[in-house]
Amino acid sequence: MADRTALEQTVHSLYAARDANDLEGMLACLHPAFSFRIVGSGRLGAMTQRVSDPESVRSAFRGLVDAWDLSQMKTVQLDVDGSTVYAHRVGPIRFVPSDTWFDTEILDRFSFSDGRMADLTEFVDTLLVAETVGLVAMPAIAVDYSSSTRDSISL
């Protein structure tokens, strides 16, 4: 069985590197066979396609670091089940190219192998992301998404 404290520390190290836009620090947390995917419809294209070879992972992480500022998000809950860690994060994020801020939630599922992250499956509001980056049209009428379920969700 994996050491809970070590797994949690690795997750915190990845998030700290992410907040600092430290790509090399992020990659240092990863197993050589690491894979990554944002969950969503394949119709969203590359955004939801699994990447697994080291150069594709580096490129995907570089793109995310360059486009999205997550430094204001807070980890509100970490749960460890064997060699899997679930992280619930909430807070404001910024789409850097347009300097657009919005509040959201992210749920990350990390699978570990040999003490390193072997897989990250990320659950985000893909509609909000697709609207923000221009993959789908924004609604003609402003919609207030601020009434979130985050206050009532418990993992």
mmCIF file of C-alpha atoms in Angstrom:
data_model
loop_
_atom_site.group_PDB
_atom_site.id
_atom_site.type_symbol
_atom_site.label_atom_id
_atom_site.label_comp_id
_atom_site.label_asym_id
_atom_site.label_seq_id
_atom_site.Cartn_x
_atom_site.Cartn_y
_atom_site.Cartn_z
ATOM 1 C CA MET A 1 0.000 0.000 0.000
ATOM 2 C CA ALA A 2 1.214 3.494 -0.871
ATOM 3 C CA ASP A 3 2.160 5.966 1.858
ATOM 4 C CA ARG A 4 -0.753 8.391 2.143
ATOM 5 C CA THR A 5 1.410 11.312 3.268
ATOM 6 C CA ALA A 6 3.850 10.839 0.377
ATOM 7 C CA LEU A 7 1.014 10.724 -2.179
ATOM 8 C CA GLU A 8 -0.586 13.862 -0.745
ATOM 9 C CA GLN A 9 2.783 15.649 -0.737
ATOM 10 C CA THR A 10 3.332 14.773 -4.404
ATOM 11 C CA VAL A 11 -0.080 16.231 -5.288
ATOM 12 C CA HIS A 12 0.707 19.403 -3.310
ATOM 13 C CA SER A 13 4.114 19.609 -5.058
ATOM 14 C CA LEU A 14 2.466 19.374 -8.482
ATOM 15 C CA TYR A 15 -0.038 22.103 -7.584
ATOM 16 C CA ALA A 16 2.714 24.350 -6.167
ATOM 17 C CA ALA A 17 4.730 23.947 -9.368
ATOM 18 C CA ARG A 18 1.583 24.634 -11.417
ATOM 19 C CA ASP A 19 0.860 27.804 -9.423
ATOM 20 C CA ALA A 20 4.427 28.981 -10.098
ATOM 21 C CA ASN A 21 4.217 28.076 -13.824
ATOM 22 C CA ASP A 22 7.145 25.717 -13.184
ATOM 23 C CA LEU A 23 6.802 23.176 -15.986
ATOM 24 C CA GLU A 24 9.936 21.249 -14.990
ATOM 25 C CA GLY A 25 8.718 21.038 -11.399
ATOM 26 C CA MET A 26 5.410 19.629 -12.627
ATOM 27 C CA LEU A 27 7.098 17.069 -14.858
ATOM 28 C CA ALA A 28 9.362 15.944 -11.984
ATOM 29 C CA CYS A 29 6.265 14.580 -10.188
ATOM 30 C CA LEU A 30 5.363 12.288 -13.081
ATOM 31 C CA HIS A 31 6.041 8.605 -13.716
ATOM 32 C CA PRO A 32 7.771 7.928 -17.078
ATOM 33 C CA ALA A 33 4.566 6.216 -18.297
ATOM 34 C CA PHE A 34 2.325 9.130 -17.199
ATOM 35 C CA SER A 35 -0.909 9.872 -19.069
ATOM 36 C CA PHE A 36 -3.284 12.829 -18.845
ATOM 37 C CA ARG A 37 -6.818 13.555 -19.985
ATOM 38 C CA ILE A 38 -9.496 16.166 -19.399
ATOM 39 C CA VAL A 39 -12.829 14.346 -19.338
ATOM 40 C CA GLY A 40 -15.270 15.504 -22.004
ATOM 41 C CA SER A 41 -16.752 14.802 -25.379
ATOM 42 C CA GLY A 42 -14.359 13.963 -28.192
ATOM 43 C CA ARG A 43 -16.173 16.680 -30.149
ATOM 44 C CA LEU A 44 -14.126 19.178 -28.130
ATOM 45 C CA GLY A 45 -11.039 18.007 -29.994
ATOM 46 C CA ALA A 46 -7.542 18.032 -28.564
ATOM 47 C CA MET A 47 -8.766 19.462 -25.252
ATOM 48 C CA THR A 48 -10.208 16.073 -24.254
ATOM 49 C CA GLN A 49 -7.779 13.682 -25.923
ATOM 50 C CA ARG A 50 -5.547 11.520 -23.713
ATOM 51 C CA VAL A 51 -1.827 12.264 -24.002
ATOM 52 C CA SER A 52 0.741 9.764 -22.834
ATOM 53 C CA ASP A 53 4.098 10.070 -24.556
ATOM 54 C CA PRO A 54 6.519 12.405 -22.742
ATOM 55 C CA GLU A 55 6.683 15.066 -25.470
ATOM 56 C CA SER A 56 2.883 15.201 -25.811
ATOM 57 C CA VAL A 57 2.525 15.516 -22.032
ATOM 58 C CA ARG A 58 5.137 18.300 -21.962
ATOM 59 C CA SER A 59 3.378 20.098 -24.817
ATOM 60 C CA ALA A 60 -0.073 19.719 -23.215
ATOM 61 C CA PHE A 61 1.169 20.963 -19.842
ATOM 62 C CA ARG A 62 3.031 23.872 -21.505
ATOM 63 C CA GLY A 63 -0.195 24.867 -23.278
ATOM 64 C CA LEU A 64 -2.199 24.709 -20.050
ATOM 65 C CA VAL A 65 0.392 26.692 -18.082
ATOM 66 C CA ASP A 66 0.569 29.368 -20.791
ATOM 67 C CA ALA A 67 -3.216 29.689 -21.187
ATOM 68 C CA TRP A 68 -4.642 29.170 -17.684
ATOM 69 C CA ASP A 69 -3.729 30.790 -14.364
ATOM 70 C CA LEU A 70 -4.892 28.497 -11.541
ATOM 71 C CA SER A 71 -2.817 30.148 -8.807
ATOM 72 C CA GLN A 72 -5.869 31.417 -6.896
ATOM 73 C CA MET A 73 -7.538 27.996 -6.637
ATOM 74 C CA LYS A 74 -7.620 26.254 -3.277
ATOM 75 C CA THR A 75 -7.589 22.528 -2.585
ATOM 76 C CA VAL A 76 -10.595 22.004 -0.330
ATOM 77 C CA GLN A 77 -10.411 18.233 -0.036
ATOM 78 C CA LEU A 78 -7.958 15.400 -0.688
ATOM 79 C CA ASP A 79 -9.033 11.781 -0.411
ATOM 80 C CA VAL A 80 -6.664 8.832 -0.727
ATOM 81 C CA ASP A 81 -7.834 5.354 -1.681
ATOM 82 C CA GLY A 82 -4.886 2.986 -1.996
ATOM 83 C CA SER A 83 -2.691 4.403 -4.758
ATOM 84 C CA THR A 84 -5.339 6.854 -5.988
ATOM 85 C CA VAL A 85 -5.767 10.441 -4.810
ATOM 86 C CA TYR A 86 -8.858 12.557 -5.460
ATOM 87 C CA ALA A 87 -8.438 16.327 -5.170
ATOM 88 C CA HIS A 88 -11.314 18.815 -5.134
ATOM 89 C CA ARG A 89 -10.227 22.355 -5.978
ATOM 90 C CA VAL A 90 -12.302 25.537 -6.105
ATOM 91 C CA GLY A 91 -11.740 29.189 -6.852
ATOM 92 C CA PRO A 92 -11.095 31.758 -9.524
ATOM 93 C CA ILE A 93 -9.116 30.894 -12.627
ATOM 94 C CA ARG A 94 -7.935 33.158 -15.420
ATOM 95 C CA PHE A 95 -7.828 32.535 -19.152
ATOM 96 C CA VAL A 96 -4.580 34.401 -19.814
ATOM 97 C CA PRO A 97 -5.015 35.333 -23.526
ATOM 98 C CA SER A 98 -8.156 37.405 -22.827
ATOM 99 C CA ASP A 99 -7.506 38.100 -19.119
ATOM 100 C CA THR A 100 -10.921 36.571 -18.353
ATOM 101 C CA TRP A 101 -11.564 35.442 -14.757
ATOM 102 C CA PHE A 102 -14.276 33.096 -13.518
ATOM 103 C CA ASP A 103 -14.995 30.881 -10.532
ATOM 104 C CA THR A 104 -15.058 27.147 -11.061
ATOM 105 C CA GLU A 105 -14.340 23.748 -9.569
ATOM 106 C CA ILE A 106 -11.965 20.993 -10.656
ATOM 107 C CA LEU A 107 -11.838 17.387 -9.557
ATOM 108 C CA ASP A 108 -8.544 15.594 -10.222
ATOM 109 C CA ARG A 109 -8.046 11.844 -9.980
ATOM 110 C CA PHE A 110 -4.378 10.887 -9.663
ATOM 111 C CA SER A 111 -3.228 7.276 -9.987
ATOM 112 C CA PHE A 112 0.247 6.488 -8.670
ATOM 113 C CA SER A 113 2.845 3.881 -9.559
ATOM 114 C CA ASP A 114 6.224 3.532 -7.838
ATOM 115 C CA GLY A 115 5.478 6.666 -5.797
ATOM 116 C CA ARG A 116 5.004 8.902 -8.850
ATOM 117 C CA MET A 117 1.933 10.118 -10.713
ATOM 118 C CA ALA A 118 1.106 7.617 -13.433
ATOM 119 C CA ASP A 119 -2.206 9.118 -14.561
ATOM 120 C CA LEU A 120 -4.194 12.313 -14.121
ATOM 121 C CA THR A 121 -7.825 12.379 -15.153
ATOM 122 C CA GLU A 122 -9.246 15.872 -14.735
ATOM 123 C CA PHE A 123 -12.917 16.797 -14.472
ATOM 124 C CA VAL A 124 -13.606 20.445 -15.353
ATOM 125 C CA ASP A 125 -16.573 22.464 -16.601
ATOM 126 C CA THR A 126 -15.837 21.725 -20.251
ATOM 127 C CA LEU A 127 -18.687 23.940 -21.506
ATOM 128 C CA LEU A 128 -17.299 26.944 -19.657
ATOM 129 C CA VAL A 129 -13.802 26.203 -20.978
ATOM 130 C CA ALA A 130 -15.102 25.693 -24.543
ATOM 131 C CA GLU A 131 -17.002 29.002 -24.385
ATOM 132 C CA THR A 132 -13.985 30.822 -22.954
ATOM 133 C CA VAL A 133 -11.550 29.603 -25.617
ATOM 134 C CA GLY A 134 -14.076 30.111 -28.428
ATOM 135 C CA LEU A 135 -14.853 26.483 -29.309
ATOM 136 C CA VAL A 136 -18.589 27.132 -28.834
ATOM 137 C CA ALA A 137 -20.593 30.343 -28.912
ATOM 138 C CA MET A 138 -21.295 32.144 -25.663
ATOM 139 C CA PRO A 139 -25.006 32.468 -24.805
ATOM 140 C CA ALA A 140 -26.667 35.583 -26.243
ATOM 141 C CA ILE A 141 -28.121 36.361 -22.819
ATOM 142 C CA ALA A 142 -25.751 36.651 -19.885
ATOM 143 C CA VAL A 143 -26.126 33.673 -17.587
ATOM 144 C CA ASP A 144 -25.119 33.826 -13.932
ATOM 145 C CA TYR A 145 -23.251 30.618 -13.127
ATOM 146 C CA SER A 146 -22.193 31.857 -9.694
ATOM 147 C CA SER A 147 -24.755 29.738 -7.842
ATOM 148 C CA SER A 148 -22.522 26.724 -7.515
ATOM 149 C CA THR A 149 -22.976 23.346 -5.920
ATOM 150 C CA ARG A 150 -19.525 23.537 -4.353
ATOM 151 C CA ASP A 151 -20.999 24.482 -0.959
ATOM 152 C CA SER A 152 -23.058 21.298 -0.827
ATOM 153 C CA ILE A 153 -20.696 18.783 -2.403
ATOM 154 C CA SER A 154 -18.661 16.512 -0.213
ATOM 155 C CA LEU A 155 -16.539 13.742 -1.663
#
